[in-house]
PDB file of C-alpha atoms in Angstrom:
ATOM      1  CA  MET A   1     112.655 172.360  36.494  1.00 72.00           C
ATOM      2  CA  ARG A   2     115.679 174.071  38.258  1.00 71.00           C
ATOM      3  CA  THR A   3     114.089 176.771  39.344  1.00 75.00           C
ATOM      4  CA  ILE A   4     113.672 176.912  42.635  1.00 75.00           C
ATOM      5  CA  ASP A   5     117.357 175.939  42.685  1.00 73.00           C
ATOM      6  CA  ASP A   6     118.461 179.305  40.926  1.00 71.00           C
ATOM      7  CA  LYS A   7     116.378 181.470  42.545  1.00 73.00           C
ATOM      8  CA  ILE A   8     117.307 179.472  46.863  1.00 76.00           C
ATOM      9  CA  ILE A   9     118.845 182.636  47.666  1.00 75.00           C
ATOM     10  CA  TYR A  10     117.431 185.250  46.347  1.00 73.00           C
ATOM     11  CA  ALA A  11     113.239 183.754  48.232  1.00 75.00           C
ATOM     12  CA  LEU A  12     115.264 183.853  51.727  1.00 76.00           C
ATOM     13  CA  ASN A  13     116.528 187.169  51.372  1.00 72.00           C
ATOM     14  CA  THR A  14     113.343 187.981  50.552  1.00 70.00           C
ATOM     15  CA  THR A  15     111.076 185.906  52.847  1.00 72.00           C
ATOM     16  CA  VAL A  16     113.602 184.492  56.181  1.00 70.00           C
ATOM     17  CA  PRO A  17     113.206 188.235  58.636  1.00 61.00           C
ATOM     18  CA  THR A  18     117.054 188.788  59.722  1.00 60.00           C
ATOM     19  CA  GLN A  19     116.827 189.487  63.640  1.00 57.00           C
ATOM     20  CA  SER A  20     115.515 192.678  63.483  1.00 54.00           C
ATOM     21  CA  PHE A  21     112.063 191.973  61.979  1.00 52.00           C
ATOM     22  CA  LYS A  22     111.801 188.936  63.019  1.00 55.00           C
ATOM     23  CA  GLY A  23     108.847 189.957  64.413  1.00 56.00           C
ATOM     24  CA  GLN A  24     107.114 191.045  61.550  1.00 57.00           C
ATOM     25  CA  VAL A  25     106.319 187.886  59.480  1.00 62.00           C
ATOM     26  CA  ASP A  26     105.853 183.803  60.592  1.00 71.00           C
ATOM     27  CA  ALA A  27     110.249 182.340  59.939  1.00 74.00           C
ATOM     28  CA  SER A  28     108.964 179.434  60.708  1.00 82.00           C
ATOM     29  CA  ALA A  29     106.058 178.796  58.492  1.00 84.00           C
ATOM     30  CA  THR A  30     107.497 180.039  55.577  1.00 83.00           C
ATOM     31  CA  CYS A  31     110.740 178.148  55.881  1.00 86.00           C
ATOM     32  CA  GLN A  32     108.355 174.853  56.428  1.00 89.00           C
ATOM     33  CA  ASP A  33     107.046 176.125  53.279  1.00 89.00           C
ATOM     34  CA  LEU A  34     110.185 176.435  51.069  1.00 87.00           C
ATOM     35  CA  TYR A  35     111.564 172.770  52.174  1.00 91.00           C
ATOM     36  CA  SER A  36     108.068 171.807  50.910  1.00 91.00           C
ATOM     37  CA  GLN A  37     108.606 173.590  47.229  1.00 89.00           C
ATOM     38  CA  LEU A  38     112.771 171.465  47.501  1.00 90.00           C
ATOM     39  CA  GLU A  39     111.128 168.732  47.952  1.00 92.00           C
ATOM     40  CA  LYS A  40     108.622 168.064  45.799  1.00 93.00           C
ATOM     41  CA  SER A  41     111.057 169.547  43.185  1.00 91.00           C
ATOM     42  CA  TYR A  42     113.525 167.652  44.250  1.00 91.00           C
ATOM     43  CA  SER A  43     110.798 163.946  43.832  1.00 93.00           C
ATOM     44  CA  GLN A  44     109.366 165.423  40.445  1.00 93.00           C
ATOM     45  CA  ARG A  45     113.277 166.097  38.256  1.00 92.00           C
ATOM     46  CA  ASP A  46     114.489 162.870  39.563  1.00 94.00           C
ATOM     47  CA  SER A  47     111.433 160.933  38.864  1.00 95.00           C
ATOM     48  CA  ALA A  48     112.183 161.913  35.592  1.00 94.00           C
ATOM     49  CA  ILE A  49     115.811 162.131  35.456  1.00 94.00           C
ATOM     50  CA  LYS A  50     115.321 158.128  36.177  1.00 95.00           C
ATOM     51  CA  ARG A  51     112.159 157.452  33.503  1.00 96.00           C
ATOM     52  CA  CYS A  52     114.463 159.241  30.856  1.00 95.00           C
ATOM     53  CA  ILE A  53     117.231 156.192  31.744  1.00 96.00           C
ATOM     54  CA  SER A  54     114.553 154.204  31.951  1.00 97.00           C
ATOM     55  CA  GLN A  55     113.164 155.200  28.245  1.00 97.00           C
ATOM     56  CA  VAL A  56     116.860 155.778  26.771  1.00 97.00           C
ATOM     57  CA  SER A  57     117.957 151.424  28.347  1.00 96.00           C
ATOM     58  CA  THR A  58     115.535 150.606  27.184  1.00 97.00           C
ATOM     59  CA  THR A  59     115.791 152.147  23.300  1.00 97.00           C
ATOM     60  CA  VAL A  60     120.104 150.352  24.622  1.00 96.00           C
ATOM     61  CA  THR A  61     119.026 147.048  24.691  1.00 96.00           C
ATOM     62  CA  LYS A  62     117.250 147.083  21.276  1.00 96.00           C
ATOM     63  CA  LEU A  63     119.382 148.295  20.097  1.00 96.00           C
ATOM     64  CA  ARG A  64     121.778 146.176  21.346  1.00 96.00           C
ATOM     65  CA  GLU A  65     119.997 142.747  19.736  1.00 96.00           C
ATOM     66  CA  ALA A  66     119.407 144.648  17.114  1.00 95.00           C
ATOM     67  CA  ARG A  67     123.186 144.590  16.395  1.00 94.00           C
ATOM     68  CA  ALA A  68     123.751 140.903  17.427  1.00 95.00           C
ATOM     69  CA  GLN A  69     121.663 140.064  14.394  1.00 95.00           C
ATOM     70  CA  ASP A  70     123.620 142.004  12.381  1.00 93.00           C
ATOM     71  CA  PRO A  71     126.610 143.052  13.893  1.00 92.00           C
ATOM     72  CA  ASP A  72     127.774 144.989  10.174  1.00 93.00           C
ATOM     73  CA  ASN A  73     124.571 147.273  10.251  1.00 94.00           C
ATOM     74  CA  VAL A  74     126.350 151.370   9.639  1.00 95.00           C
ATOM     75  CA  THR A  75     123.426 152.690  11.073  1.00 95.00           C
ATOM     76  CA  VAL A  76     121.751 149.970  14.424  1.00 95.00           C
ATOM     77  CA  ASN A  77     125.834 151.028  15.549  1.00 94.00           C
ATOM     78  CA  ARG A  78     125.702 155.451  15.345  1.00 96.00           C
ATOM     79  CA  ASN A  79     122.081 155.105  16.956  1.00 96.00           C
ATOM     80  CA  LEU A  80     123.523 152.794  19.444  1.00 96.00           C
ATOM     81  CA  LYS A  81     126.808 155.163  20.717  1.00 97.00           C
ATOM     82  CA  LYS A  82     124.381 157.939  20.521  1.00 97.00           C
ATOM     83  CA  GLU A  83     122.038 156.773  23.073  1.00 97.00           C
ATOM     84  CA  ARG A  84     125.013 154.846  24.614  1.00 97.00           C
ATOM     85  CA  THR A  85     126.272 158.607  24.801  1.00 97.00           C
ATOM     86  CA  LYS A  86     122.308 159.122  26.307  1.00 96.00           C
ATOM     87  CA  LEU A  87     122.275 157.397  28.883  1.00 96.00           C
ATOM     88  CA  GLN A  88     125.683 158.140  29.870  1.00 96.00           C
ATOM     89  CA  LEU A  89     124.682 162.524  30.200  1.00 95.00           C
ATOM     90  CA  MET A  90     121.428 160.995  32.033  1.00 94.00           C
ATOM     91  CA  GLN A  91     123.253 159.376  34.480  1.00 93.00           C
ATOM     92  CA  SER A  92     125.818 162.233  35.287  1.00 95.00           C
ATOM     93  CA  GLU A  93     122.867 164.206  35.589  1.00 92.00           C
ATOM     94  CA  LEU A  94     122.001 162.011  38.115  1.00 92.00           C
ATOM     95  CA  ASN A  95     124.900 162.716  40.100  1.00 92.00           C
ATOM     96  CA  ILE A  96     124.266 166.748  39.135  1.00 91.00           C
ATOM     97  CA  GLU A  97     121.387 166.456  40.915  1.00 92.00           C
ATOM     98  CA  GLU A  98     123.359 165.424  44.031  1.00 92.00           C
ATOM     99  CA  ILE A  99     125.630 168.523  43.731  1.00 91.00           C
ATOM    100  CA  VAL A 100     122.575 170.763  43.221  1.00 90.00           C
ATOM    101  CA  LYS A 101     121.363 169.831  46.342  1.00 91.00           C
ATOM    102  CA  ASP A 102     123.746 169.811  48.355  1.00 91.00           C
ATOM    103  CA  ARG A 103     124.034 173.514  47.636  1.00 90.00           C
ATOM    104  CA  SER A 104     120.185 174.531  48.275  1.00 89.00           C
ATOM    105  CA  TYR A 105     120.021 172.370  51.840  1.00 89.00           C
ATOM    106  CA  LYS A 106     123.342 174.154  52.283  1.00 90.00           C
ATOM    107  CA  VAL A 107     121.706 177.401  52.328  1.00 88.00           C
ATOM    108  CA  PHE A 108     117.965 177.149  53.289  1.00 88.00           C
ATOM    109  CA  HIS A 109     120.290 175.724  56.717  1.00 89.00           C
ATOM    110  CA  GLU A 110     122.030 178.696  56.739  1.00 86.00           C
ATOM    111  CA  ARG A 111     119.099 180.523  56.711  1.00 82.00           C
ATOM    112  CA  CYS A 112     116.190 178.604  58.143  1.00 84.00           C
ATOM    113  CA  ARG A 113     118.260 176.637  61.145  1.00 82.00           C
ATOM    114  CA  ASN A 114     116.370 178.897  63.701  1.00 79.00           C
ATOM    115  CA  HIS A 115     112.762 178.884  62.327  1.00 77.00           C
ATOM    116  CA  PHE A 116     112.595 175.629  61.478  1.00 81.00           C
ATOM    117  CA  ILE A 117     114.115 172.358  61.401  1.00 83.00           C
ATOM    118  CA  PRO A 118     112.861 169.246  58.608  1.00 81.00           C
ATOM    119  CA  SER A 119     112.041 165.909  60.764  1.00 76.00           C
ATOM    120  CA  THR A 120     113.768 164.388  57.622  1.00 62.00           C
ATOM    121  CA  THR A 121     118.421 164.951  57.615  1.00 49.00           C
ATOM    122  CA  LEU A 122     119.380 167.553  55.280  1.00 46.00           C
ATOM    123  CA  SER A 123     121.854 165.443  53.349  1.00 44.00           C
ATOM    124  CA  SER A 124     121.079 162.647  50.709  1.00 42.00           C
TER     125      SER A 124
END
């Protein structure tokens, strides 16, 4: 899902013209389209990560309840630990997502600032 972020520099280099070629390509439309793609991608990824966090949180809650009823059940304790670890990883993925977004927005702003200024601020 991070393909657009991985290839943003390439996309900007191939679609946003340098000063010498600025008359040949509509840089404003290109930058606006790329910004829309970034926003759509971020929205989808954020939604997917939060949906996963919600599902794992529900599982953790159920396992806690099962552990409360039978604290000596090794299987429940093992599964609870595994699900808690999974939950922590998914929550840290939200932090990683912010770092990726900031990096992509900085690159975008650097190349498109003269062609397109989004109505929303670039930093979240």
